[in-house]
Tab-separated table of C-alpha atoms in Angstrom:
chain	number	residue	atom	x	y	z
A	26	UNK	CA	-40.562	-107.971	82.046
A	27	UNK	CA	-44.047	-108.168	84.015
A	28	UNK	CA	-44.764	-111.468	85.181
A	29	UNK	CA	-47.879	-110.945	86.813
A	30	UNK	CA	-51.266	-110.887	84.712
A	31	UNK	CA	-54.033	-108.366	85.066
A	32	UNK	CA	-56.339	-111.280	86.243
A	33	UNK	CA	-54.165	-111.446	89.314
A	34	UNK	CA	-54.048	-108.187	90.302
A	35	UNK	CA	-58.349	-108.365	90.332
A	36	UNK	CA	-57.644	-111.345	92.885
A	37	UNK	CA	-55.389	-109.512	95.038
A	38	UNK	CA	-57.476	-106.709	95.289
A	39	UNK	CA	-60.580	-108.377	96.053
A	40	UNK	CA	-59.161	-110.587	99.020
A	41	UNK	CA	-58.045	-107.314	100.324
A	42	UNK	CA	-61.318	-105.752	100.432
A	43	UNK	CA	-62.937	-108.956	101.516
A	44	UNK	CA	-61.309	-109.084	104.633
A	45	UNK	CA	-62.889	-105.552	105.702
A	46	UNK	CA	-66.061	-106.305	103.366
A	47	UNK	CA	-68.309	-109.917	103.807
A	48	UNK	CA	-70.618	-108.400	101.251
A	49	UNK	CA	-68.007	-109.128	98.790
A	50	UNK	CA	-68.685	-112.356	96.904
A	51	UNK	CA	-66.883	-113.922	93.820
A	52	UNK	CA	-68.710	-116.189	91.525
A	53	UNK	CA	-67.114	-118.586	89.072
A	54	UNK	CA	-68.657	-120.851	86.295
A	55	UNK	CA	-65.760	-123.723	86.655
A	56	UNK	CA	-63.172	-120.714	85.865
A	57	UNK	CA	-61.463	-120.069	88.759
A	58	UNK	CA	-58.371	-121.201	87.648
A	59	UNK	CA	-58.131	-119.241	84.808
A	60	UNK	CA	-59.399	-116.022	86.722
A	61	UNK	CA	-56.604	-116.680	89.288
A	62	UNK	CA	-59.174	-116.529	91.942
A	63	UNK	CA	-58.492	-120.069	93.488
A	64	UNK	CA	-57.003	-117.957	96.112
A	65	UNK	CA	-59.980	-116.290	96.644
A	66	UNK	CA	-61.907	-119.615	97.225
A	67	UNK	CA	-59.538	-120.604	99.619
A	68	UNK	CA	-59.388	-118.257	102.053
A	69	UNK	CA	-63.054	-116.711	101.570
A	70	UNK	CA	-65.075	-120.004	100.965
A	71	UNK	CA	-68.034	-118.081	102.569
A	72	UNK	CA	-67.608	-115.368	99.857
A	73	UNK	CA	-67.448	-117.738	96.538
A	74	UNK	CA	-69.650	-119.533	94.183
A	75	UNK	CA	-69.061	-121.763	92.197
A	76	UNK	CA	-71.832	-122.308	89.342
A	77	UNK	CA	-69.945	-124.777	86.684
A	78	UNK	CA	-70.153	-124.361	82.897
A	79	UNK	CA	-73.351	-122.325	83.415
A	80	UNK	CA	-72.967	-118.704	82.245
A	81	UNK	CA	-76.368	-117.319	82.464
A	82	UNK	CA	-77.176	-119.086	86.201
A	83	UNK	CA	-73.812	-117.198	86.656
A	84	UNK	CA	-75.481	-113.473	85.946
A	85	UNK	CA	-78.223	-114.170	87.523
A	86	UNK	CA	-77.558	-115.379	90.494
A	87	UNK	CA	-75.227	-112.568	90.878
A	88	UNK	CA	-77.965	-110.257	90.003
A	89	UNK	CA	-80.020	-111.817	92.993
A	90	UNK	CA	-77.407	-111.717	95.619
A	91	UNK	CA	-76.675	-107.702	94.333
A	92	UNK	CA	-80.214	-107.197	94.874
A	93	UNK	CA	-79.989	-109.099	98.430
A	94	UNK	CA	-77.464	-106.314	99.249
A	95	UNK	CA	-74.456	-107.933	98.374
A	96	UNK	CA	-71.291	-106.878	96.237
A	97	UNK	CA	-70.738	-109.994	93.620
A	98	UNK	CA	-68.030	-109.964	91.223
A	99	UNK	CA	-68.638	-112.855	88.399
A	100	UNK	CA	-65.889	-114.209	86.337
A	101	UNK	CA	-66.015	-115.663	83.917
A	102	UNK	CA	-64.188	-115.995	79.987
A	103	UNK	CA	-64.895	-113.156	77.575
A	104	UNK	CA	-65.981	-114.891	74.908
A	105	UNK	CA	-68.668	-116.740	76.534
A	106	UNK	CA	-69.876	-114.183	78.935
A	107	UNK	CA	-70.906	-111.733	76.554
A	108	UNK	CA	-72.331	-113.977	74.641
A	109	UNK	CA	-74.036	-117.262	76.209
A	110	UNK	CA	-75.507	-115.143	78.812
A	111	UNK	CA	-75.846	-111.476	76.992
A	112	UNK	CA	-79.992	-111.283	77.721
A	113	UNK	CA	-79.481	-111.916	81.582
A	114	UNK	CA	-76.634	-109.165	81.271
A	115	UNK	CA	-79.086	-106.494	79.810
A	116	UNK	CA	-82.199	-107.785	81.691
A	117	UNK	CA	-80.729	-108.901	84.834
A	118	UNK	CA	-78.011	-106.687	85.965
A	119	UNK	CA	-78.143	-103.685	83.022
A	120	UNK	CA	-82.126	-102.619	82.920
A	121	UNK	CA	-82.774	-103.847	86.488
A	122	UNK	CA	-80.016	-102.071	87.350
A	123	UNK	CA	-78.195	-104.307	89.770
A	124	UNK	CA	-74.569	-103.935	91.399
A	125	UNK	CA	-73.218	-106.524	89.740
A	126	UNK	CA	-69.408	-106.457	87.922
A	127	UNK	CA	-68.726	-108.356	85.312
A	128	UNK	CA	-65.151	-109.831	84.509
A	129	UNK	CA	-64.633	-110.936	81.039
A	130	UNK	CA	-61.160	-112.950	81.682
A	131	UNK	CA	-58.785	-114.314	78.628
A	132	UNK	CA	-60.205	-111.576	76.610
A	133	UNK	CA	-59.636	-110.895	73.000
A	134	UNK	CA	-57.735	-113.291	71.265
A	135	UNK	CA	-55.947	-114.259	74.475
A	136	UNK	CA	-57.000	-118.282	74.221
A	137	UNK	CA	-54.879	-118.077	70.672
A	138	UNK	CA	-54.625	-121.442	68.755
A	139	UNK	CA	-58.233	-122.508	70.366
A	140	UNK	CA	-59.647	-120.569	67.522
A	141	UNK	CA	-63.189	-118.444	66.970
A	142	UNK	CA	-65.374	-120.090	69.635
A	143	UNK	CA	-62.723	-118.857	72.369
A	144	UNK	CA	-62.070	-115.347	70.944
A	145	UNK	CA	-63.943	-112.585	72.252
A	146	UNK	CA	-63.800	-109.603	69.038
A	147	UNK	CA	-67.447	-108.229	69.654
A	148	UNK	CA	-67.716	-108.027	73.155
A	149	UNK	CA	-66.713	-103.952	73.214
A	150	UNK	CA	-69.421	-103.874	70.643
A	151	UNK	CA	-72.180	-106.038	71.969
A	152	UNK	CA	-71.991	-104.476	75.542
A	153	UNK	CA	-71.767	-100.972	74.752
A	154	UNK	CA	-74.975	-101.691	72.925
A	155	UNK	CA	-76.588	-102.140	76.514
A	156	UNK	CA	-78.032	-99.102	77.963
A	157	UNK	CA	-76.871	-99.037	81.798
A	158	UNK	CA	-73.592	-100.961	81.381
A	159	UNK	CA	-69.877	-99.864	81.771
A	160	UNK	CA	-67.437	-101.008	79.829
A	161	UNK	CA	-63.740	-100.846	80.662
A	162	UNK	CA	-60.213	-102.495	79.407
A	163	UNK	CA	-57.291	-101.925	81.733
A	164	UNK	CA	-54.164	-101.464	80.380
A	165	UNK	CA	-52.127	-103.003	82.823
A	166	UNK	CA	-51.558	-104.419	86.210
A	167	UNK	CA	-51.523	-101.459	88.101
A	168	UNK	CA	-54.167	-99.576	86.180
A	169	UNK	CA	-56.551	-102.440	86.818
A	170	UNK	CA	-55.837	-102.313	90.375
A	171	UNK	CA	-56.904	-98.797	90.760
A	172	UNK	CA	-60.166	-100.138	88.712
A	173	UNK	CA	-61.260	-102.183	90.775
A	174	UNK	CA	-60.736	-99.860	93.914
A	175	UNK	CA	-62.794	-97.436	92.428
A	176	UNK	CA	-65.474	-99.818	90.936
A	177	UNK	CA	-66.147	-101.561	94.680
A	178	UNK	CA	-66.534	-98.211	95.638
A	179	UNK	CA	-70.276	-97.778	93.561
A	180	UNK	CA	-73.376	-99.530	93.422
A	181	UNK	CA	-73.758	-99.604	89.321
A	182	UNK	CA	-73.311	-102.422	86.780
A	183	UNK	CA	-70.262	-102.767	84.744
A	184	UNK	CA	-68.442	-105.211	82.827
A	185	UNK	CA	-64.199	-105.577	82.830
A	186	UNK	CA	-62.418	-107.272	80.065
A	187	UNK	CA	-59.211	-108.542	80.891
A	188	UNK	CA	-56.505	-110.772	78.817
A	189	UNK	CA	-54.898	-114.005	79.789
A	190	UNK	CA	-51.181	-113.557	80.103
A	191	UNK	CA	-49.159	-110.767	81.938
A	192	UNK	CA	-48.382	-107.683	79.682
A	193	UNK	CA	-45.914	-104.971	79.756
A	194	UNK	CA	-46.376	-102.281	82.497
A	195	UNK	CA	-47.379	-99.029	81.303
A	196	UNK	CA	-47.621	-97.720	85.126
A	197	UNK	CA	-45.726	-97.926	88.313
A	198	UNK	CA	-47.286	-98.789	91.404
A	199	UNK	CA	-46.192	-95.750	92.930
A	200	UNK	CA	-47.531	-93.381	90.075
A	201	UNK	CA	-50.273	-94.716	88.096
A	202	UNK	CA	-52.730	-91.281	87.881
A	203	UNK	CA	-56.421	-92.951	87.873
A	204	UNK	CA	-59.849	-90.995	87.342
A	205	UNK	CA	-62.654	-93.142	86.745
A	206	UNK	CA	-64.231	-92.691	83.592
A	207	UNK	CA	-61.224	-90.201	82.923
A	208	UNK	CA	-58.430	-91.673	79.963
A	209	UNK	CA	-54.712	-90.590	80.710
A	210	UNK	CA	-52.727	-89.360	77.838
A	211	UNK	CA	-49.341	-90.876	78.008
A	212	UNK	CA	-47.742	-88.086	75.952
A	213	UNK	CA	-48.385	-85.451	73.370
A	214	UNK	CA	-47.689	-84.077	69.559
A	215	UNK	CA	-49.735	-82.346	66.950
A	216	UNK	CA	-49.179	-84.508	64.646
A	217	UNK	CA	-51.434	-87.363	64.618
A	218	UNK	CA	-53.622	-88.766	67.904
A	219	UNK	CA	-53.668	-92.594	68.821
A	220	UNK	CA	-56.453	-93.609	70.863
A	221	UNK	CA	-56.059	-97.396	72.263
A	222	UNK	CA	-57.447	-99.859	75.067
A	223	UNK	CA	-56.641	-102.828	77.098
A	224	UNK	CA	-53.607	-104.513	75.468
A	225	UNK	CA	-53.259	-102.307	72.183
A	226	UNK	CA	-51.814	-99.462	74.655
A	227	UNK	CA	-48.498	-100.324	75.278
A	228	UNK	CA	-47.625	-101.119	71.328
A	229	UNK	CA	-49.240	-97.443	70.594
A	230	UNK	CA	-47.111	-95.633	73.206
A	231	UNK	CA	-43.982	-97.617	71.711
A	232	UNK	CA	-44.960	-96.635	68.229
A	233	UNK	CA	-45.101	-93.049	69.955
A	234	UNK	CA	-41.608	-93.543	70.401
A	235	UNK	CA	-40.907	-94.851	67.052
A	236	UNK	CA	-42.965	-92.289	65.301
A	237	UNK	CA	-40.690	-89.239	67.209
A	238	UNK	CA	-37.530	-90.528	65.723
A	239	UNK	CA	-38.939	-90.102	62.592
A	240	UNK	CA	-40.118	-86.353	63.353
A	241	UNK	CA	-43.563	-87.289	64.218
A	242	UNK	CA	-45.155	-86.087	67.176
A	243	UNK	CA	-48.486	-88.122	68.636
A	244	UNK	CA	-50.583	-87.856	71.102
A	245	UNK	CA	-51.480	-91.324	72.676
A	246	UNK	CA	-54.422	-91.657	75.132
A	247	UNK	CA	-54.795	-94.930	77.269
A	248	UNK	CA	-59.136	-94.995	76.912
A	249	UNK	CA	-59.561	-97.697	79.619
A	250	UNK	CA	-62.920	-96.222	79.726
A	251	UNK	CA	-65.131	-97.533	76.205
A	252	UNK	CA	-68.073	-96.619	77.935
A	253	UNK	CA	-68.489	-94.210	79.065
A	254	UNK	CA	-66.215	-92.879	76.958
A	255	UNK	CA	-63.850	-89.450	77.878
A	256	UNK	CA	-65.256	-87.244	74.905
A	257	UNK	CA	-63.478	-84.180	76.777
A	258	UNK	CA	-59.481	-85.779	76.217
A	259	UNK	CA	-60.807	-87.407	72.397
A	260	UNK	CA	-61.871	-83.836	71.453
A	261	UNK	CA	-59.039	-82.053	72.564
A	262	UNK	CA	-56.503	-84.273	71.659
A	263	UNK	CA	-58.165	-84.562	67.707
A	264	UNK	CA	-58.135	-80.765	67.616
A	265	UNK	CA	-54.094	-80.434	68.220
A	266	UNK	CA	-53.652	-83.028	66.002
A	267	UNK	CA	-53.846	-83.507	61.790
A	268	UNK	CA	-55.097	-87.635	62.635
A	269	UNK	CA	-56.611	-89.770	64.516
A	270	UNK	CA	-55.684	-93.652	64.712
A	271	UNK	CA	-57.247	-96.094	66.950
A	272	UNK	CA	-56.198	-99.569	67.818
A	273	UNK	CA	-58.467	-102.109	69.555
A	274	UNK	CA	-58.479	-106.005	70.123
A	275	UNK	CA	-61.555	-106.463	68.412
A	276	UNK	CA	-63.513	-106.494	65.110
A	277	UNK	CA	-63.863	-103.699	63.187
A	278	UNK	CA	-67.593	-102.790	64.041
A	279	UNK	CA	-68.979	-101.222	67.508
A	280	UNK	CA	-66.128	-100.977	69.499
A	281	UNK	CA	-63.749	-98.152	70.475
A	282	UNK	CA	-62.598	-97.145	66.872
A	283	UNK	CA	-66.677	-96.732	66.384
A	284	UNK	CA	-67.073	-94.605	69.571
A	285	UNK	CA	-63.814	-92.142	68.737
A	286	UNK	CA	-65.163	-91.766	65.474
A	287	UNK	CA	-68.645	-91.097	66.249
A	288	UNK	CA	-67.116	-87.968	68.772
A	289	UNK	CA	-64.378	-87.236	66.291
A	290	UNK	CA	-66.829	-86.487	63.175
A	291	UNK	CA	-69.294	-84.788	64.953
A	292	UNK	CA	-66.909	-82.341	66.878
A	293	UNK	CA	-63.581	-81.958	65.026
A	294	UNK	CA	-63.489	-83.607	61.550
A	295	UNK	CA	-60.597	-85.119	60.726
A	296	UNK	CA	-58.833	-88.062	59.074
A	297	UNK	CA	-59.660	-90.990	61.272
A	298	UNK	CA	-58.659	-95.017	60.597
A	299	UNK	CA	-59.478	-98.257	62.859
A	300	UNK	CA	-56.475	-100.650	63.575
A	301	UNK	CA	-58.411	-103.632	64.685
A	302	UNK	CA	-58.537	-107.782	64.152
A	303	UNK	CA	-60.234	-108.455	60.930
A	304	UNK	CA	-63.853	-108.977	59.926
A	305	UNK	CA	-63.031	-112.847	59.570
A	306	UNK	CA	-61.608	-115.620	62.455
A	307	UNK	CA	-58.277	-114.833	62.618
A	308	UNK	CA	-55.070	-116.896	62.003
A	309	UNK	CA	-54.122	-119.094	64.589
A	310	UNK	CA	-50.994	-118.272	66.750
A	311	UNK	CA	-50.310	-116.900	70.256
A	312	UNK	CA	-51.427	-113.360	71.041
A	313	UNK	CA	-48.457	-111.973	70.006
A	314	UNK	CA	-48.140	-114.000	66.402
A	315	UNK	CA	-51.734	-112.508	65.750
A	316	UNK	CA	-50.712	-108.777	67.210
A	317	UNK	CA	-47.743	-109.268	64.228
A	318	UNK	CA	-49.384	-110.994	61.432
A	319	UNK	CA	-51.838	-108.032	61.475
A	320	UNK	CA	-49.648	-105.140	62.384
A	321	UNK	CA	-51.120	-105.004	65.716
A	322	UNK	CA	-47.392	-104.138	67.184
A	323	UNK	CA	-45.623	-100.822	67.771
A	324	UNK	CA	-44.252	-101.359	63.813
A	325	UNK	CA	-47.380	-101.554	62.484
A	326	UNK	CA	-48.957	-98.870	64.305
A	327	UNK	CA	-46.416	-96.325	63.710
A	328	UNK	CA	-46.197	-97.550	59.853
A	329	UNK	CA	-50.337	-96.970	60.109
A	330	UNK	CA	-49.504	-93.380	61.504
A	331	UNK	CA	-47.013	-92.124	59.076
A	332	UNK	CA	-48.859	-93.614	55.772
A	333	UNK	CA	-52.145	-91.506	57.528
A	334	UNK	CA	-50.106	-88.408	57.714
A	335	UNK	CA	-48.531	-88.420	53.675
């Protein structure tokens, strides 16, 4: 079992880059800790910032030092950074168009028993709303690597949500295809299509595997990408297939389940249904006890699939 969280795998990559790269700076408000950057700060204390609980300072100043000709990275939790500071993310970095890359970290519902004010279930939603802003969700370690590689490669904004604890590789180092802005289909059936991000992909290709033994063929698509989203791989894959099913960490409204249905309707009608976290706070528990209670698993999924395709 993976040990090593996606958070961790930004970290490494950064201090890599920041060895060849003193443009690269990392910017913390009082999270580096949870980021797993306190590595970063240690051995590039030129290259980091720490702001304290101040979200907004956090965007901005990045936003100045991107427009000073520098390559900041700010990290900060999900639930707070698209929220506290969500103008200076569409005015400072979005519409004035800075290099500046957000990291949501402990997305989701990844803080667990700390309740509502520490989940982040609209922040698909709320920055796919902005015009000028990426949004992406890794899958896993090694996917996010490749991310980042890519994403210190361009000069545009974009914002990264990534959980708290490790999760199960999907990938192996030595073969994890990558094509920014590009999903990867993991395998697939004509039955029934599911489309899934960040954490939700490994339970979907797992209920895959369920759903075969029961003579059901699917399709499942890791869409790292929300936005932009691959249109191409969604259309193609809806017209082999009788269904669509996404799953998301997130509320029901704006986020990827929105986005796949928006394509899906207007393209290649057919049958489409949004796994997601209810419209309400959800029950307490650890990620996984909230992934259960709500069918958010590989069980629930492929029960989900089958009931879509009676």
């Amino acid at each position: 079992m993976n040990t090593v969280p996606n958070r961790k795998a930004i970290c490494d990559v950064l201090m890599e880059e920041a060895k060849k790269d003193t443009g690269i700076v990392v910017l913390c408000s009082d999270s580096r800790g949870s980021a797993s950057l306190t590595p970063f700060a240690d051995a590039f204390p030129g290259q980091f910032v720490e702001l304290g609980i101040a979200e907004q300072n956090l965007v901005s100043v990045s936003a100045g030092l991107a427009k000073c000709g520098k390559k900041p990275f700010a990290a900060s939790p999900a639930c707070f950074l698209s929220t506290r500071s969500y103008e200076q993310c569409k005015i400072d970095v979005a519409y004035s168009d800075t290099n500046v890359k957000l990291i949501g970290i402990s997305g989701g519902i990844s803080y667990g028993a700390l309740g509502m004010s520490h989940h982040s279930a609209q922040d698909i939603a709320a920055m796919s709303a902005i015009p000028n802003m990426r949004v992406y969700l890794p899958s896993d370690r090694f996917q996010t690597k490749k991310l980042f590689e890519a994403l210190l490669k361009d000069d545009k904004p974009a914002y990264i949500r990534v959980g708290r604890n490790p999760v199960e590789d999907i990938y192996e180092e030595s073969e994890c295809p990558f094509e920014l802005d590009r999903a990867n289909v993991l395998c697939e059936g004509t039955d029934i299509t599911l489309v899934a991000c960040g954490e939700m992909v490994y339970p979907a290709y797992r209920a895959a595997q369920r759903l075969k033994e029961e003579g059901i063929e699917a399709t499942v698509i890791d869409m790292y990408c929300i936005k932009p989203l691959d249109t191409r791989t969604v259309i193609r894959a809806a017209q082999n297939t009788r269904a669509v099913l996404t799953v998301e960490e997130h509320a029901p409204s704006g986020g990827l389940g929105a986005a796949v249905a928006q394509v899906v309707g207007a393209n290649c009608p057919r049958p489409i249904r949004n796994l997601t976290l209810p419209d309400a706070p959800v029950i307490t528990g650890t990620s996984k006890e909230v992934f259960d209670y709500y069918g958010m698993n590989a069980a629930g999924i492929a029960a989900q699939a089958a009931e879509m395709l009676r």
